[in-house]
CSV table of N, CA and C in Angstrom, one decimal:
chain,number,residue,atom,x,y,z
A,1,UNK,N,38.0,10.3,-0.2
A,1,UNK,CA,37.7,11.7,0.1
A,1,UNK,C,37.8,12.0,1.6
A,2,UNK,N,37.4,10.9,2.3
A,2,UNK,CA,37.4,11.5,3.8
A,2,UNK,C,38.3,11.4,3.9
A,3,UNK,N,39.5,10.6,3.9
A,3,UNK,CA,40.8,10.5,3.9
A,3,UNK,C,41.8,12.1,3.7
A,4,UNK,N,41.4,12.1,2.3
A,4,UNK,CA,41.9,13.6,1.9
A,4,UNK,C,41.5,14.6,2.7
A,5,UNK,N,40.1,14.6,3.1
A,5,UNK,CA,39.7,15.6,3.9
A,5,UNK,C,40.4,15.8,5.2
A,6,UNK,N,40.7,14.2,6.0
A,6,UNK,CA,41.4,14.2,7.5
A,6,UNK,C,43.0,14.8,7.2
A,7,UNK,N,43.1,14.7,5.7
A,7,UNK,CA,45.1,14.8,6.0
A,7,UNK,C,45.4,16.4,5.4
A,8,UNK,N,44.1,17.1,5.6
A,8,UNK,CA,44.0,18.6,5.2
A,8,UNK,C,44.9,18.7,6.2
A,9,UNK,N,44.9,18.8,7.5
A,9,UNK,CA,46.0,19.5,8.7
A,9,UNK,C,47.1,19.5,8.7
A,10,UNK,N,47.4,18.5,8.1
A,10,UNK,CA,49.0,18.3,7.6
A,10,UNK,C,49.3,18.8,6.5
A,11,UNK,N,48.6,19.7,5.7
A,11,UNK,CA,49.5,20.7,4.8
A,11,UNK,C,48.9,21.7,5.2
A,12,UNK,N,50.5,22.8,5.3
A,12,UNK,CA,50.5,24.0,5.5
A,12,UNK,C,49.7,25.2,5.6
A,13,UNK,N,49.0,25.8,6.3
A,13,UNK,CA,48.4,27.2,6.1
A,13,UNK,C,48.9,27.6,4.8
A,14,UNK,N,48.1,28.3,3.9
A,14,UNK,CA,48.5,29.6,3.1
A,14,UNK,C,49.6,28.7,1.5
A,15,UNK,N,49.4,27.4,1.8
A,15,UNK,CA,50.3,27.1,0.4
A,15,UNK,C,49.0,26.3,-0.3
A,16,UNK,N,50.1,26.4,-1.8
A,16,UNK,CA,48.8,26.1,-2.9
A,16,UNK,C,48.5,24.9,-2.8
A,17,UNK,N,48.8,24.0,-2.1
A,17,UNK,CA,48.6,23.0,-1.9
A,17,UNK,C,47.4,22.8,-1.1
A,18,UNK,N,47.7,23.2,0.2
A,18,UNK,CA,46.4,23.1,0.5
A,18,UNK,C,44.9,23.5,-0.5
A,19,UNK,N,45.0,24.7,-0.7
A,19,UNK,CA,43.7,25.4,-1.6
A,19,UNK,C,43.7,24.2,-2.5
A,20,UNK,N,44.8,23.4,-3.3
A,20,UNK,CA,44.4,22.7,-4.2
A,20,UNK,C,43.5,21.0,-3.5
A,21,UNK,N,44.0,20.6,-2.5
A,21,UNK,CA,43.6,19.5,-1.6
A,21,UNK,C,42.1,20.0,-1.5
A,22,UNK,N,41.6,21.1,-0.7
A,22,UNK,CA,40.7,21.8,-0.6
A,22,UNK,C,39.2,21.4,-1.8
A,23,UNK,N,39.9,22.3,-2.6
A,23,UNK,CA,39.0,22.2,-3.9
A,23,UNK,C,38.9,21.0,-4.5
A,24,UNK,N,39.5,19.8,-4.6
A,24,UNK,CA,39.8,18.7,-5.3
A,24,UNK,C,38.5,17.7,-4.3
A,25,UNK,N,39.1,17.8,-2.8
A,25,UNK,CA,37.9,17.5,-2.0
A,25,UNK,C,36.4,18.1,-2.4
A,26,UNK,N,36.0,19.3,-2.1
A,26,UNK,CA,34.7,19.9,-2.7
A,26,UNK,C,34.3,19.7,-3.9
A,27,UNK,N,35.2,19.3,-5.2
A,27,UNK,CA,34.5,18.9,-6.6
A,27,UNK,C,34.5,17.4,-6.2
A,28,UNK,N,35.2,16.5,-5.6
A,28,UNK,CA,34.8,15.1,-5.4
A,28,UNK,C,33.6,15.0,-4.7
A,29,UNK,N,32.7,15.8,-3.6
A,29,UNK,CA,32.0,15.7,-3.1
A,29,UNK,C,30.6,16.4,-3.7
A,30,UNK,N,31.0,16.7,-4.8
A,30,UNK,CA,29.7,17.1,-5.5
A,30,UNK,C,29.5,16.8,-6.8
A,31,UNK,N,30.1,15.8,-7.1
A,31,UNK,CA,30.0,14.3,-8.2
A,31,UNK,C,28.7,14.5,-7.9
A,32,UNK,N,28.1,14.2,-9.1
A,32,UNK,CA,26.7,13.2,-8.6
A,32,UNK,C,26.9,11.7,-8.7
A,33,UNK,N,26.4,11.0,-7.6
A,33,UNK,CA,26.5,10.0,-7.6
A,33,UNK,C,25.8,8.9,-8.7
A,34,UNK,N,26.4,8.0,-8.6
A,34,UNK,CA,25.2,6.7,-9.6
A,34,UNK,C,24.2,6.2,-9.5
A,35,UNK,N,23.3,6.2,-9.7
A,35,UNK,CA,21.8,5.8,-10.1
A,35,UNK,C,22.1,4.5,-9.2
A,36,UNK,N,20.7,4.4,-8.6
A,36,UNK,CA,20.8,2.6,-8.0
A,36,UNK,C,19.8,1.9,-8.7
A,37,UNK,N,20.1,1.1,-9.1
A,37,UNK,CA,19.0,0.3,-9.8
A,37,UNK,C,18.1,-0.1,-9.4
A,38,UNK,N,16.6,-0.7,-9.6
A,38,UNK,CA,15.3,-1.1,-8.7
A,38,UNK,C,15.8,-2.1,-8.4
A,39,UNK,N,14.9,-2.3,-7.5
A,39,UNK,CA,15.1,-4.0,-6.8
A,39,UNK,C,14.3,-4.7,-8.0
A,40,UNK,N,14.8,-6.1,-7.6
A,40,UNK,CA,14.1,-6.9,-8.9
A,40,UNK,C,15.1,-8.6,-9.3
A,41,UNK,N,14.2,-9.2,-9.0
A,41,UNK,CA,15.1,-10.7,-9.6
A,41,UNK,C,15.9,-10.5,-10.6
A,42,UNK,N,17.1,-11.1,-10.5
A,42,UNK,CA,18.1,-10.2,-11.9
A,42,UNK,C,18.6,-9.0,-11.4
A,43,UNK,N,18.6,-8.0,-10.4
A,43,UNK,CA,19.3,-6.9,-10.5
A,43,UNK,C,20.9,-7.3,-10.2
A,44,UNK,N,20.7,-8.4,-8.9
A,44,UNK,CA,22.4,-8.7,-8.3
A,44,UNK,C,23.3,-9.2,-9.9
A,45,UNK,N,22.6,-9.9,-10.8
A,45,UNK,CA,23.4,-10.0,-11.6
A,45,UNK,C,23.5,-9.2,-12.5
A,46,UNK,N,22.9,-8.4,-12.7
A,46,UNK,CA,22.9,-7.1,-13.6
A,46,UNK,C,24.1,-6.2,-13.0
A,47,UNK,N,24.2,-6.0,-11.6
A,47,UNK,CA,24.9,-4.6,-10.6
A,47,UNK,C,26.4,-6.1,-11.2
A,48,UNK,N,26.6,-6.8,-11.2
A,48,UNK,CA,27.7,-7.7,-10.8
A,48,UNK,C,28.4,-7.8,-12.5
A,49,UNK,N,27.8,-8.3,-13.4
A,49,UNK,CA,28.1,-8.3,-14.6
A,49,UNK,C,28.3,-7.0,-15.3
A,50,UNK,N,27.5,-6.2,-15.4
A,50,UNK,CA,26.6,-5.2,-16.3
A,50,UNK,C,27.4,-3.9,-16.1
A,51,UNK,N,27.5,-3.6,-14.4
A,51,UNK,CA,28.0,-2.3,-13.8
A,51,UNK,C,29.3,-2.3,-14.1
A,52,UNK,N,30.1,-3.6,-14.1
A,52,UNK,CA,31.4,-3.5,-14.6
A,52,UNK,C,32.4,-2.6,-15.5
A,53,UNK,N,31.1,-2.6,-16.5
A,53,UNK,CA,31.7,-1.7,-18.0
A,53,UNK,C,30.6,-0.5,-17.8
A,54,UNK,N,29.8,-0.6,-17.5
A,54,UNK,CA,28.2,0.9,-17.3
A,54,UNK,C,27.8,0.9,-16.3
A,55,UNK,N,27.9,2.7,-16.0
A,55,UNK,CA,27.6,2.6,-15.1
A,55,UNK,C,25.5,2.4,-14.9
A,56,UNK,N,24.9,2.4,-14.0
A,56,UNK,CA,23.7,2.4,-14.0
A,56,UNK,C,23.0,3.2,-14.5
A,57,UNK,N,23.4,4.6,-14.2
A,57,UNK,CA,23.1,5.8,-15.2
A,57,UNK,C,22.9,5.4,-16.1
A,58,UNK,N,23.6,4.6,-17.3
A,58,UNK,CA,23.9,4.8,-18.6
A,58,UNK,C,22.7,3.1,-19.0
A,59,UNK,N,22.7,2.0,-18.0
A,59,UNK,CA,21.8,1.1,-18.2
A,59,UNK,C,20.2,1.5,-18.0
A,60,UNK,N,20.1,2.5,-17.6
A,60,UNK,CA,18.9,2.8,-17.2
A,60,UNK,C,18.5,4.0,-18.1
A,61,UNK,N,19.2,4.5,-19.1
A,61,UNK,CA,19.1,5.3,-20.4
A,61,UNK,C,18.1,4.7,-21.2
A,62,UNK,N,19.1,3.4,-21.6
A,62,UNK,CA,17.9,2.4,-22.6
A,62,UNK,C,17.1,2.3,-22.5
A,63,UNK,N,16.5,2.1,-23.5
A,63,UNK,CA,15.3,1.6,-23.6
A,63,UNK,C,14.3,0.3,-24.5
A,64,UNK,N,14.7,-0.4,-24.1
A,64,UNK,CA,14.7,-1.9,-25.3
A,64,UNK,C,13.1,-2.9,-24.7
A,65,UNK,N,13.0,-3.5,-26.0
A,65,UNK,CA,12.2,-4.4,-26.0
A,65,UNK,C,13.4,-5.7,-25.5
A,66,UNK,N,12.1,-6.4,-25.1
A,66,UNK,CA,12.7,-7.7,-24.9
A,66,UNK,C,13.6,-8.6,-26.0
A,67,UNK,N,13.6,-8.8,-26.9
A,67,UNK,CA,14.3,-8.9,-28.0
A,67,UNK,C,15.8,-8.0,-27.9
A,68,UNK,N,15.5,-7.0,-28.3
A,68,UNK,CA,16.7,-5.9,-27.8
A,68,UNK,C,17.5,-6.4,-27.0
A,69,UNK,N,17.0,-6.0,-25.9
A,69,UNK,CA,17.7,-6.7,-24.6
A,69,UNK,C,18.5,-8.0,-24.5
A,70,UNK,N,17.7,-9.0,-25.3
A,70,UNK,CA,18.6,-10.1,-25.5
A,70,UNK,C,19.7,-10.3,-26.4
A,71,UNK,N,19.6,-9.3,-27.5
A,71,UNK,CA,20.8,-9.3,-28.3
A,71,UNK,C,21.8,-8.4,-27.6
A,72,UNK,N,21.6,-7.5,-26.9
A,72,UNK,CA,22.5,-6.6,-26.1
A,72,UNK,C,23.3,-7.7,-25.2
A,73,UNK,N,22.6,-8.4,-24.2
A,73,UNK,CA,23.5,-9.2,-23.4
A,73,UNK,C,24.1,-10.0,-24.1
A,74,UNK,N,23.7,-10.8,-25.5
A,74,UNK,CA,24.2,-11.9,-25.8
A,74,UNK,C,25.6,-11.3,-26.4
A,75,UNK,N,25.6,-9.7,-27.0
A,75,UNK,CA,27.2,-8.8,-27.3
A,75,UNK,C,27.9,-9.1,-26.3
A,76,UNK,N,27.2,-8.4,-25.4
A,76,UNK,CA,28.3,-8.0,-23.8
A,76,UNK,C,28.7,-9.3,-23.4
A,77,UNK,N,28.0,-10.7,-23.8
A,77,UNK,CA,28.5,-11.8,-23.2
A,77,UNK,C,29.9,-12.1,-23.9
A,78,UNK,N,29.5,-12.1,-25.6
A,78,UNK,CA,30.5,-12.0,-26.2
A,78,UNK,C,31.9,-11.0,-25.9
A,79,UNK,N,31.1,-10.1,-25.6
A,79,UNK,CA,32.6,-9.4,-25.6
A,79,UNK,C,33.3,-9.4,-24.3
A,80,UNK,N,33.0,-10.5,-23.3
A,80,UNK,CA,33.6,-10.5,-22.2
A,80,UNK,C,32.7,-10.5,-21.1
A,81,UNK,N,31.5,-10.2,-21.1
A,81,UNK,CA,30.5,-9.8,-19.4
A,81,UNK,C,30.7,-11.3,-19.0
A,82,UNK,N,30.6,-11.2,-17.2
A,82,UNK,CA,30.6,-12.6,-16.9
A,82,UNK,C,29.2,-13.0,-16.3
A,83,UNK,N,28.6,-13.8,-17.6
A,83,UNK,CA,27.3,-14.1,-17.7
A,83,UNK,C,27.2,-15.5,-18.0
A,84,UNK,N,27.4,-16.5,-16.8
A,84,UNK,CA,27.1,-18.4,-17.7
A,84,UNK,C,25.5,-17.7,-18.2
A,85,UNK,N,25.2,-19.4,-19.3
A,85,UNK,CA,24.1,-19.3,-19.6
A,85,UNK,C,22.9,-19.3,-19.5
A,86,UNK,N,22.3,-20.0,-18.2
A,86,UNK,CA,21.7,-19.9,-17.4
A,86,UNK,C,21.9,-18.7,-16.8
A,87,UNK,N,22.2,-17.2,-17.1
A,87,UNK,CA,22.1,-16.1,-15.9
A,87,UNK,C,21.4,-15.3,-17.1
A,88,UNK,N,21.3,-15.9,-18.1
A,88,UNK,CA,21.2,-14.4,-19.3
A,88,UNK,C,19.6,-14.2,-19.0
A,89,UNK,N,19.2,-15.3,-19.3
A,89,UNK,CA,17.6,-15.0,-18.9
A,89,UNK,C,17.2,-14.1,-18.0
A,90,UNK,N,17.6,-14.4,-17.0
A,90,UNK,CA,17.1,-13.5,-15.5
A,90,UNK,C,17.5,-11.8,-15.6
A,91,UNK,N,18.8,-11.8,-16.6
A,91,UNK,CA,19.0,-10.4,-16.5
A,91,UNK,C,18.1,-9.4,-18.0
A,92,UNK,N,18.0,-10.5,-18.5
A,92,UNK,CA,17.4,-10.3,-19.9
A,92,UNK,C,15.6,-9.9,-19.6
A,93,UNK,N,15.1,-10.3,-18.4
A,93,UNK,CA,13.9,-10.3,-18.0
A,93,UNK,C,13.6,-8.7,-17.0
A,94,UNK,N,15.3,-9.0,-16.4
A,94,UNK,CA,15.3,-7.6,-15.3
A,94,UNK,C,15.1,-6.5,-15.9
A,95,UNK,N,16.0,-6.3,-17.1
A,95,UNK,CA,16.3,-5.4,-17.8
A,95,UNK,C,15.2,-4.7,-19.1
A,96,UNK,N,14.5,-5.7,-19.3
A,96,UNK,CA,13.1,-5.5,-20.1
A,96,UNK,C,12.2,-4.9,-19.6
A,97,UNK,N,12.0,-5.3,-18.1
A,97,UNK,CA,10.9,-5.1,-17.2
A,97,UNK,C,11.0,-3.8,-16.9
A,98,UNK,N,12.3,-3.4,-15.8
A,98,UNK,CA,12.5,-1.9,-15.7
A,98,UNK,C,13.2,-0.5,-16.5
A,99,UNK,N,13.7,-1.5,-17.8
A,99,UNK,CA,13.8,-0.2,-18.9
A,99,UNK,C,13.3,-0.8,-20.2
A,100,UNK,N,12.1,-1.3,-20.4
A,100,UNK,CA,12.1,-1.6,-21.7
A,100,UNK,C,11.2,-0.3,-22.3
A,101,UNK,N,10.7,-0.3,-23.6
A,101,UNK,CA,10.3,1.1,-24.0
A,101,UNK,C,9.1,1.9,-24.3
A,102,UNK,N,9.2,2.5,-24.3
A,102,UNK,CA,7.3,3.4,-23.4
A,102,UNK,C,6.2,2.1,-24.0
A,103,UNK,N,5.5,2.5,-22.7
A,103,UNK,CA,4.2,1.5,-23.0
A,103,UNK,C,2.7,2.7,-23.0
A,104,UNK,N,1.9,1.8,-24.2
A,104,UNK,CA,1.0,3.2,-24.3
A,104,UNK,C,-0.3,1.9,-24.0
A,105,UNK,N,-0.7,2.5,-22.7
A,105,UNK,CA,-1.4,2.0,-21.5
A,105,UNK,C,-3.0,2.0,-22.7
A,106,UNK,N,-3.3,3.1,-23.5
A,106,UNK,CA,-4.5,2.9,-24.2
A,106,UNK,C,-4.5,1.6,-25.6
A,107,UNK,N,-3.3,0.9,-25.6
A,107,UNK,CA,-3.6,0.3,-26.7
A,107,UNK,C,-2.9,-1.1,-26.5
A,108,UNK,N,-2.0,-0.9,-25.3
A,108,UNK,CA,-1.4,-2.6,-25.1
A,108,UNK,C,-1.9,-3.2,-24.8
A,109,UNK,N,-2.0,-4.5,-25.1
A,109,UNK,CA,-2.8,-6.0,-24.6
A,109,UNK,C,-1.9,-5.9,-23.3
A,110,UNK,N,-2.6,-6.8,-22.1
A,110,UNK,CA,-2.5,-7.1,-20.8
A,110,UNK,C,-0.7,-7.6,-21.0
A,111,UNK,N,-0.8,-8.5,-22.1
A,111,UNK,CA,0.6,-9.6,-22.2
A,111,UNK,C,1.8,-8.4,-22.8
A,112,UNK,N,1.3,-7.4,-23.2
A,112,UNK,CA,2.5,-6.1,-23.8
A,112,UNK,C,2.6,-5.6,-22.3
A,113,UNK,N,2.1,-5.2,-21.9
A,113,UNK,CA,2.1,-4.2,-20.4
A,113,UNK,C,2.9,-5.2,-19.5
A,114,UNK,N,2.6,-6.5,-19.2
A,114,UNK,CA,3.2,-7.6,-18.2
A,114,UNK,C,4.5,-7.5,-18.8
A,115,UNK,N,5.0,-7.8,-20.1
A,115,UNK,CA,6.1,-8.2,-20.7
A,115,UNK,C,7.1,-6.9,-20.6
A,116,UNK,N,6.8,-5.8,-20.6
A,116,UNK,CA,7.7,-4.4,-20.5
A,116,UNK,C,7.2,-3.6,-19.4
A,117,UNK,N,6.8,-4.1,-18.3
A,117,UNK,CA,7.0,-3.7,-17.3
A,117,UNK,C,7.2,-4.7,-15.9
A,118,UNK,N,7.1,-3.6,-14.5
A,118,UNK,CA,7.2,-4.5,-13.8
A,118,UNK,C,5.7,-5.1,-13.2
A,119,UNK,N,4.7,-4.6,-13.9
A,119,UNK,CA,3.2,-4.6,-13.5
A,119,UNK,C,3.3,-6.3,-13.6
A,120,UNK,N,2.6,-7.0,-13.0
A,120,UNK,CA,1.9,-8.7,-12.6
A,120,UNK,C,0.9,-8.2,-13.4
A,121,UNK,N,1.0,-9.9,-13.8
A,121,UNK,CA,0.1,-10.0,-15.0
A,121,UNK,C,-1.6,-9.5,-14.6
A,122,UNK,N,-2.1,-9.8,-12.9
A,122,UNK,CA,-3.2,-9.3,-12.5
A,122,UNK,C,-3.3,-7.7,-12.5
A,123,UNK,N,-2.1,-7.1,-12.4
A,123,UNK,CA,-2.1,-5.6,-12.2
A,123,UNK,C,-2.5,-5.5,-14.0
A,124,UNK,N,-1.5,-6.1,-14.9
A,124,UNK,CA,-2.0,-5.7,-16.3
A,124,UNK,C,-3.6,-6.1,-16.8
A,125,UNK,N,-4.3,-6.9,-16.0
A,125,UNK,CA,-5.5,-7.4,-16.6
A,125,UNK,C,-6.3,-6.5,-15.9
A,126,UNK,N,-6.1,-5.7,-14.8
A,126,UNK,CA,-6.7,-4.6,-14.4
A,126,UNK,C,-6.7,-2.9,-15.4
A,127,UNK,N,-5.6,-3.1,-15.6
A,127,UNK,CA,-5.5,-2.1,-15.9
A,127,UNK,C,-6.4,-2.2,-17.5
A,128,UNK,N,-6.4,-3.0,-18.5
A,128,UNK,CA,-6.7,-3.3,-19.4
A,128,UNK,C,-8.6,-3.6,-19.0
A,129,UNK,N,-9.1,-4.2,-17.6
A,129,UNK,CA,-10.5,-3.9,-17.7
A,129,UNK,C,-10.8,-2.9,-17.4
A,130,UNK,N,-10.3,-1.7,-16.9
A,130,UNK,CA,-10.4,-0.3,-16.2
A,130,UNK,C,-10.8,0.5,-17.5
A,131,UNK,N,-9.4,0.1,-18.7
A,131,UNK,CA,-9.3,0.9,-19.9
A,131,UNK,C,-11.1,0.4,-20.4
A,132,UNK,N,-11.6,-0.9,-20.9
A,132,UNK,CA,-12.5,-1.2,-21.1
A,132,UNK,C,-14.0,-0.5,-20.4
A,133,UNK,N,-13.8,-0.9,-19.0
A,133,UNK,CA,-14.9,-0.4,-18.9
A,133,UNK,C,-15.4,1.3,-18.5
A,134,UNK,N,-13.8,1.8,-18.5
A,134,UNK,CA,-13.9,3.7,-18.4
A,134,UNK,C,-13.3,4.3,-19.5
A,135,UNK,N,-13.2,3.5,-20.7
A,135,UNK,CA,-12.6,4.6,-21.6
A,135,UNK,C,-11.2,4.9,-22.0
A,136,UNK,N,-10.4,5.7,-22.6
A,136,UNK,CA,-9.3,6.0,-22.7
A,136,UNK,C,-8.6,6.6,-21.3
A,137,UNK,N,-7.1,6.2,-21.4
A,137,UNK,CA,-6.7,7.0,-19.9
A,137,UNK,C,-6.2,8.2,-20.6
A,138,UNK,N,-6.3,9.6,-20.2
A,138,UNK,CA,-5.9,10.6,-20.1
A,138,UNK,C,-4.5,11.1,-19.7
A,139,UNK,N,-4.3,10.7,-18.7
A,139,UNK,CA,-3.1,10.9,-17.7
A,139,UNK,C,-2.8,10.1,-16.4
A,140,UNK,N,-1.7,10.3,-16.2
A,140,UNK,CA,-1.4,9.7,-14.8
A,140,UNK,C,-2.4,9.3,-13.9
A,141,UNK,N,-2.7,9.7,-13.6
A,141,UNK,CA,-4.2,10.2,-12.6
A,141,UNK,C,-5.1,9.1,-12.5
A,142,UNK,N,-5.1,8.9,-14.2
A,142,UNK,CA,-6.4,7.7,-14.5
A,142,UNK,C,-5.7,6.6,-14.4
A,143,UNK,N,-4.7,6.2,-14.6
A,143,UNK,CA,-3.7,5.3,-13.9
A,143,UNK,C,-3.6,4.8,-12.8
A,144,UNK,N,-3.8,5.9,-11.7
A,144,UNK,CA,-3.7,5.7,-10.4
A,144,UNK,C,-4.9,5.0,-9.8
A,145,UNK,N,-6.3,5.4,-10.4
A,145,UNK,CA,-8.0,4.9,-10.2
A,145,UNK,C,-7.8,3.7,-10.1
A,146,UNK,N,-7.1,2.5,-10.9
A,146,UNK,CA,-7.0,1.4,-11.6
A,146,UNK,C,-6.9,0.5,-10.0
A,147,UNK,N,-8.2,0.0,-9.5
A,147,UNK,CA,-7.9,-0.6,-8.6
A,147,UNK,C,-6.6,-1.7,-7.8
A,148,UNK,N,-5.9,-2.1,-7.4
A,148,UNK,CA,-5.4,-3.3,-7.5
A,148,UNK,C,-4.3,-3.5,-8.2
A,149,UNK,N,-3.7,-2.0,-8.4
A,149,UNK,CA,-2.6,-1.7,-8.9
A,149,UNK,C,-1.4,-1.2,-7.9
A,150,UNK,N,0.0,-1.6,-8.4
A,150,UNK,CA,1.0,-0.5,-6.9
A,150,UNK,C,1.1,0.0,-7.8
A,151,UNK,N,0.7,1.3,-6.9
A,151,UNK,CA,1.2,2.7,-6.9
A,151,UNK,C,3.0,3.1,-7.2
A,152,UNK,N,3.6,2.4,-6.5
A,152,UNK,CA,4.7,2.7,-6.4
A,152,UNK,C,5.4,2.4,-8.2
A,153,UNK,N,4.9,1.2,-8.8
A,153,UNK,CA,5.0,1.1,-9.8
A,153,UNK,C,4.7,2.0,-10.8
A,154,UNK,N,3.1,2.4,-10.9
A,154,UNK,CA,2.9,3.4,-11.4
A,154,UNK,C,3.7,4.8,-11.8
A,155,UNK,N,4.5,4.8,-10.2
A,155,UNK,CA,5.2,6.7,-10.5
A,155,UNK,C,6.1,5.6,-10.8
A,156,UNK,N,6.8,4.6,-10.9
A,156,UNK,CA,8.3,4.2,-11.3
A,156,UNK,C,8.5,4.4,-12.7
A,157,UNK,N,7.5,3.7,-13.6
A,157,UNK,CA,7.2,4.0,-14.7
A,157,UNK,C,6.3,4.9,-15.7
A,158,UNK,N,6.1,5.9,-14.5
A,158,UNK,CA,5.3,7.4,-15.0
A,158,UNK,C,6.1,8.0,-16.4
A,159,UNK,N,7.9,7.9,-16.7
A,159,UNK,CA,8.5,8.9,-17.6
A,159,UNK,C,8.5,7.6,-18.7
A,160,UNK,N,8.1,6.4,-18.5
A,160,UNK,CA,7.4,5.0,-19.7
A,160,UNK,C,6.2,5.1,-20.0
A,161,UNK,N,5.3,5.6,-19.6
A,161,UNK,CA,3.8,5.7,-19.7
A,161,UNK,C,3.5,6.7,-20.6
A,162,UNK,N,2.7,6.2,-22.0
A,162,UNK,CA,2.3,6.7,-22.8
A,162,UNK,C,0.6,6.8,-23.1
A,163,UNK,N,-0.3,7.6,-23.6
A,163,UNK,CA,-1.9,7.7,-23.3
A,163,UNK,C,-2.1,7.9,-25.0
């Protein structure tokens, strides 16, 4: 694009060509770009294998259990991803953690909340004595009370959080 944009001077005033360089530039620059993936052990091989054929947008659609997840990689291995076997694990763990599918915070055991998200197993054992000793969570909100929890995780998986 910047390129195109620098070699605007060298076509003509007033021909279609320019107008068309012009506009070709302006819809390239207002692409939306691709989703970046979270950070997370397993992302470099996920962005490396994974992004190949999809883009991130379209990996961060899903929504899979851990199971899921592993039959999906074990296709894409088959069908060509470059995954030895020793890597499937790690991407299989990345990919569970940050899209696996809604978690409903009033009814998972500590080991469902650890396993489909990115919450540590202490963040899940909190959340799980909070639910105990305050009740059902309501919303977001009550989520947030949950001592000893990141926040940042919280809003990551705010549109996975189910009450």
């Amino acid at each position: 694009v910047i390129r195109l944009v620098k070699g605007l001077d060298r076509i003509p005033r007033g021909r279609p060509a320019r107008a068309f360089a012009m506009t070709l530039a302006a819809v390239t620059l207002a692409l939306p770009q691709d989703a970046v993936l979270p950070d997370g052990k397993g992302r470099e091989k996920v962005e490396n294998a994974c992004t190949v054929c999809h883009s991130a947008d379209r990996i961060m659609a899903q929504h899979m259990t851990v199971d899921q997840w592993r039959s999906e990689v074990r296709t894409m291995v088959e069908n060509g991803a470059s995954l030895g076997p020793d890597e499937w694990e790690p991407v299989v763990v990345y990919l569970s953690k940050n899209f696996g599918p809604p978690i409903n915070l009033n009814t998972a055991t500590a080991k469902q909340i650890t396993e489909g998200s990115p919450f540590s197993e202490a963040e899940a054992a909190a959340i799980v004595a909070w639910r105990a000793a305050n009740g059902r969570f309501s919303d977001i909100k009550d989520v947030k009370k949950v001592p000893g929890v990141d926040q940042k995780k919280i809003e990551a998986l705010q549109t996975r959080i189910t009450f």
